[in-house]
mmCIF file of C-alpha atoms in Angstrom:
data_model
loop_
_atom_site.group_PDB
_atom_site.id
_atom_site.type_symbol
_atom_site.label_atom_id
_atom_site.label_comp_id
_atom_site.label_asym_id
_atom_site.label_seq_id
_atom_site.Cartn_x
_atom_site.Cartn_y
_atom_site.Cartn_z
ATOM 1 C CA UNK A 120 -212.883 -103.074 77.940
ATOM 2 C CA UNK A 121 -214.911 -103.365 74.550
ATOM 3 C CA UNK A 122 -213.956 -104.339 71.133
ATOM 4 C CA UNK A 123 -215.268 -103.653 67.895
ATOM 5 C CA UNK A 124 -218.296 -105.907 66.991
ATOM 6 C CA UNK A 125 -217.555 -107.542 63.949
ATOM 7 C CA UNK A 126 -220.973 -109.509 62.318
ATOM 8 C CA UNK A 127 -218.581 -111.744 60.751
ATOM 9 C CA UNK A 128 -217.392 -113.262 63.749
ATOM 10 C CA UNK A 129 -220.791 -114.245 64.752
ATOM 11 C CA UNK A 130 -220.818 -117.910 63.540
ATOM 12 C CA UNK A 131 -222.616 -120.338 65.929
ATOM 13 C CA UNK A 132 -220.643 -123.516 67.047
ATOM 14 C CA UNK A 133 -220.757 -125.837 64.842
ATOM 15 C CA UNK A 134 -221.869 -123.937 61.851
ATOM 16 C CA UNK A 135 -219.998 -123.379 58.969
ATOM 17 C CA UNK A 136 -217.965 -119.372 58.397
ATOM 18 C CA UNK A 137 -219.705 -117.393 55.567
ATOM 19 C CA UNK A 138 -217.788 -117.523 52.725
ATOM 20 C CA UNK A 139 -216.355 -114.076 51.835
ATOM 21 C CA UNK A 140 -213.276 -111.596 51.177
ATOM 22 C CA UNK A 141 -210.244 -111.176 53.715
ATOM 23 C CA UNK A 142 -209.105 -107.982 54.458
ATOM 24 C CA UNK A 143 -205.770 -108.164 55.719
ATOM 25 C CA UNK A 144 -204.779 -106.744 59.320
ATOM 26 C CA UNK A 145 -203.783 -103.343 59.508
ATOM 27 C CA UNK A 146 -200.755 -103.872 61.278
ATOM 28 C CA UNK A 147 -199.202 -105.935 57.952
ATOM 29 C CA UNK A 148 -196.579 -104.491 56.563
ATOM 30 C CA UNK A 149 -197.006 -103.875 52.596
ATOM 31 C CA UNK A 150 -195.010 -107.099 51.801
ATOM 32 C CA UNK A 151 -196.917 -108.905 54.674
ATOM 33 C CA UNK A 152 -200.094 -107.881 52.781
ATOM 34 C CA UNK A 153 -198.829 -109.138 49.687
ATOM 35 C CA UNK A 154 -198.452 -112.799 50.956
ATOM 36 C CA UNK A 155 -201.689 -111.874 52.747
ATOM 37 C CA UNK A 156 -203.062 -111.572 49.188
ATOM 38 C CA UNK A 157 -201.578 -114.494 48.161
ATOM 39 C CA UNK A 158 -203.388 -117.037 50.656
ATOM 40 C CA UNK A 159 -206.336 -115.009 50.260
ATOM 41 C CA UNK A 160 -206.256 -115.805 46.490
ATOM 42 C CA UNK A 161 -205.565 -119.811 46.975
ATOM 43 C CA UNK A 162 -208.269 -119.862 49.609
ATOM 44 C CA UNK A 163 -210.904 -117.886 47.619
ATOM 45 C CA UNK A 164 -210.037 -120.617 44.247
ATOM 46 C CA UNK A 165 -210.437 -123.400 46.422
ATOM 47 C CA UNK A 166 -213.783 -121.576 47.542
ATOM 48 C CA UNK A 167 -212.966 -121.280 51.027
ATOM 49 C CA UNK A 168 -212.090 -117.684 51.960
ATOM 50 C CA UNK A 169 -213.884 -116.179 54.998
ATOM 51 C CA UNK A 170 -213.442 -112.850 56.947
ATOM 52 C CA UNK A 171 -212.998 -115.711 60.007
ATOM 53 C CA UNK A 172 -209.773 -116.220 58.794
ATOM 54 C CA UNK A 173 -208.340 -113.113 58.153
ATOM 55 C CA UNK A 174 -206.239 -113.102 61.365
ATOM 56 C CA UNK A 175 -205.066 -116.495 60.700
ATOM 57 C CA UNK A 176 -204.119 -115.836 57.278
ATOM 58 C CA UNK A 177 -202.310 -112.670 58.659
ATOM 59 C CA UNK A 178 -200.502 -114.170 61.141
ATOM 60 C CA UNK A 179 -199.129 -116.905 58.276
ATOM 61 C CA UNK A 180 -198.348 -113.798 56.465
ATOM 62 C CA UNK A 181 -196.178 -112.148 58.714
ATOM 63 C CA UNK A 182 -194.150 -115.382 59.482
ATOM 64 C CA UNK A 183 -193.599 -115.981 55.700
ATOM 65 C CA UNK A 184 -192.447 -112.489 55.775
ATOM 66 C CA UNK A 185 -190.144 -113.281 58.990
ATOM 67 C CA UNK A 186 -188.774 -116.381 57.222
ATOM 68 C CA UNK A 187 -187.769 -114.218 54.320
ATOM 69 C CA UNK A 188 -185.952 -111.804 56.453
ATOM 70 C CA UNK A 189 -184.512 -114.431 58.323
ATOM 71 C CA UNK A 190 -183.169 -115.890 55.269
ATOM 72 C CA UNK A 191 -181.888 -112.572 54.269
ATOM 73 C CA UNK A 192 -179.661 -112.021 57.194
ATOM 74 C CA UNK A 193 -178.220 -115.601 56.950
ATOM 75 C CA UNK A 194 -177.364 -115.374 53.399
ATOM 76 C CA UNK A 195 -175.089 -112.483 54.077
ATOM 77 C CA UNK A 196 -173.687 -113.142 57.544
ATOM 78 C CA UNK A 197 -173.838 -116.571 57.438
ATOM 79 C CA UNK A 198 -175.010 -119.528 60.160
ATOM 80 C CA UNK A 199 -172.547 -118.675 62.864
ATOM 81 C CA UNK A 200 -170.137 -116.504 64.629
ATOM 82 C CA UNK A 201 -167.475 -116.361 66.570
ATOM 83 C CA UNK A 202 -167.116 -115.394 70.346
ATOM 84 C CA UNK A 203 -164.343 -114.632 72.659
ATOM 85 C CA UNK A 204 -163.746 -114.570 76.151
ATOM 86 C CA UNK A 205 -160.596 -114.040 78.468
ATOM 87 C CA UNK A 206 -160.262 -115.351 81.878
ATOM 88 C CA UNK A 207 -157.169 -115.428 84.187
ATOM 89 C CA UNK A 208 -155.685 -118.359 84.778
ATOM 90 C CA UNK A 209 -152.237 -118.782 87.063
ATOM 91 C CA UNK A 210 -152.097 -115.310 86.410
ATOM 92 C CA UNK A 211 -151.692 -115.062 82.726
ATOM 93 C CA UNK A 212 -155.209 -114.201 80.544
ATOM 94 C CA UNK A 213 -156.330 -117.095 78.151
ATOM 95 C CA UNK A 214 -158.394 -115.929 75.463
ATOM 96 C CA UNK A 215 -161.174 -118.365 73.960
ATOM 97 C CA UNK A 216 -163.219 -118.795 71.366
ATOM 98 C CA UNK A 217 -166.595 -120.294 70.345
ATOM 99 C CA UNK A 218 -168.169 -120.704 67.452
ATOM 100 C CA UNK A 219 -172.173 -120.037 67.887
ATOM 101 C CA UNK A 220 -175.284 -120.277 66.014
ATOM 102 C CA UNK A 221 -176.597 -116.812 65.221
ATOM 103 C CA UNK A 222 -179.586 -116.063 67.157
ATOM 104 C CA UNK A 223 -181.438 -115.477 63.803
ATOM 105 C CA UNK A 224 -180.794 -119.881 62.704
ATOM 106 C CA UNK A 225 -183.398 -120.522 66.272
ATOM 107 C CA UNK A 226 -185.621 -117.445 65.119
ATOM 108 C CA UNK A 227 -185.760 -119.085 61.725
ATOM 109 C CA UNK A 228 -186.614 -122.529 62.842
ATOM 110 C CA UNK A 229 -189.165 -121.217 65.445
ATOM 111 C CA UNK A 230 -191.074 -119.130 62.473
ATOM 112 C CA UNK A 231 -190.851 -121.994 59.922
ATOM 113 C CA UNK A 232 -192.136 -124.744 62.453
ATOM 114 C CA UNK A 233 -195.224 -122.060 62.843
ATOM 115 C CA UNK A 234 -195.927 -121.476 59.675
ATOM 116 C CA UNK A 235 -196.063 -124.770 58.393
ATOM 117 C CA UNK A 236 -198.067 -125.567 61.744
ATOM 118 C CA UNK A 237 -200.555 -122.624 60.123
ATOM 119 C CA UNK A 238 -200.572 -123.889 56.699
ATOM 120 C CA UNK A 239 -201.745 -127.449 58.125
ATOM 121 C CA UNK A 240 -204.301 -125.437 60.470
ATOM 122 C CA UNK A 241 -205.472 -123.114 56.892
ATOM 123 C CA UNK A 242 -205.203 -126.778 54.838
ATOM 124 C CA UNK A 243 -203.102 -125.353 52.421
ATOM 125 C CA UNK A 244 -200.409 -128.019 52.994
ATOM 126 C CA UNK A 245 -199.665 -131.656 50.240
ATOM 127 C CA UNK A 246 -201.894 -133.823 52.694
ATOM 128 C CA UNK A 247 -204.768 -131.563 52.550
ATOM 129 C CA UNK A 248 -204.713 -130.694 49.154
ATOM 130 C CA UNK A 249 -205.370 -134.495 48.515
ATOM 131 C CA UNK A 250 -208.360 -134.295 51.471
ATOM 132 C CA UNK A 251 -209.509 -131.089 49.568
ATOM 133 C CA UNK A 252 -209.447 -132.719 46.159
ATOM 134 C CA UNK A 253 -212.724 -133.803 44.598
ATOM 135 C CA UNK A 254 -213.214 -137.494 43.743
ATOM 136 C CA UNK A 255 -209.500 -137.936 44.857
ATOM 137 C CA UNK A 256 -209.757 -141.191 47.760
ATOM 138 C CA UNK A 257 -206.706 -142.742 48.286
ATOM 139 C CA UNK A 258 -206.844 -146.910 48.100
ATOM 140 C CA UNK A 259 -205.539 -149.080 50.745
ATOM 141 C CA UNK A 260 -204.740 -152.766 50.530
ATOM 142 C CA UNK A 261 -206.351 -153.492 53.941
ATOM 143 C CA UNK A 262 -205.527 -157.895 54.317
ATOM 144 C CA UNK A 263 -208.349 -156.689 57.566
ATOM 145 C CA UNK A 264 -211.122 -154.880 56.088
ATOM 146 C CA UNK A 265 -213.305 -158.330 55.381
ATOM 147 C CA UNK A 266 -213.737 -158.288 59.907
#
């Protein structure tokens, strides 16, 4: 089995990615490739958009686009619903009910725990805006910095 080579993935360890355009995934949907465009944007102003990335940023994409759909679904049908089932008991049939979590609340959580796991991994999260920001360096009062 043999991929296509790509000379953008051919970064040594250690070295920095070139800097350069994403292209998004072909598989994106055209709303996928709009957030695609999107993070592409913020990490080409912060002047650290490389064709590495491109997968990452495409994955984040299609999660953001998940969490919107997601969203979409619970809006209208709403965070549960209601089950039945009848069993026999002493001969007469007993109906009961739950109340469940649609399967789309768990699908939800799963996407948003990823993406903001990818948004840390990308640095495009609070903390590492503040890491990212020049001059910026948080003081401490450290009562153990004179040892």
């Amino acid at each position: 089995m043999q991929g296509t080579y790509r000379a953008d993935r051919d970064a040594k360890v250690n070295e920095d990615v070139p800097l350069g355009p994403m292209i998004a995934p072909l598989h994106l949907s055209e709303i996928e490739r709009q957030h695609f465009a999107a993070i592409a944007q913020i990490l080409e102003d912060q002047k650290r958009a490389s064709p590495h990335y491109a997968d990452h940023v495409g994955l984040l994409a299609l999660r953001l686009s998940q969490i919107a759909r997601y969203q979409a679904v619970l809006e209208v049908e709403g965070d549960t619903f209601k089950s039945q089932t009848s069993k026999k008991i002493e001969g007469k049939e007993v109906v009961f009910e739950m109340i469940r979590a649609r399967p789309e609340v768990a699908m939800l959580s799963e996407a948003l725990r990823h993406a903001q796991s990818l948004l840390g991994e990308l640095m495009l999260n609070p903390s590492a805006a503040l890491k990212l920001a020049t001059g910026h360096k948080q003081q401490q009062d450290n009562d153990f910095a004179d040892f």
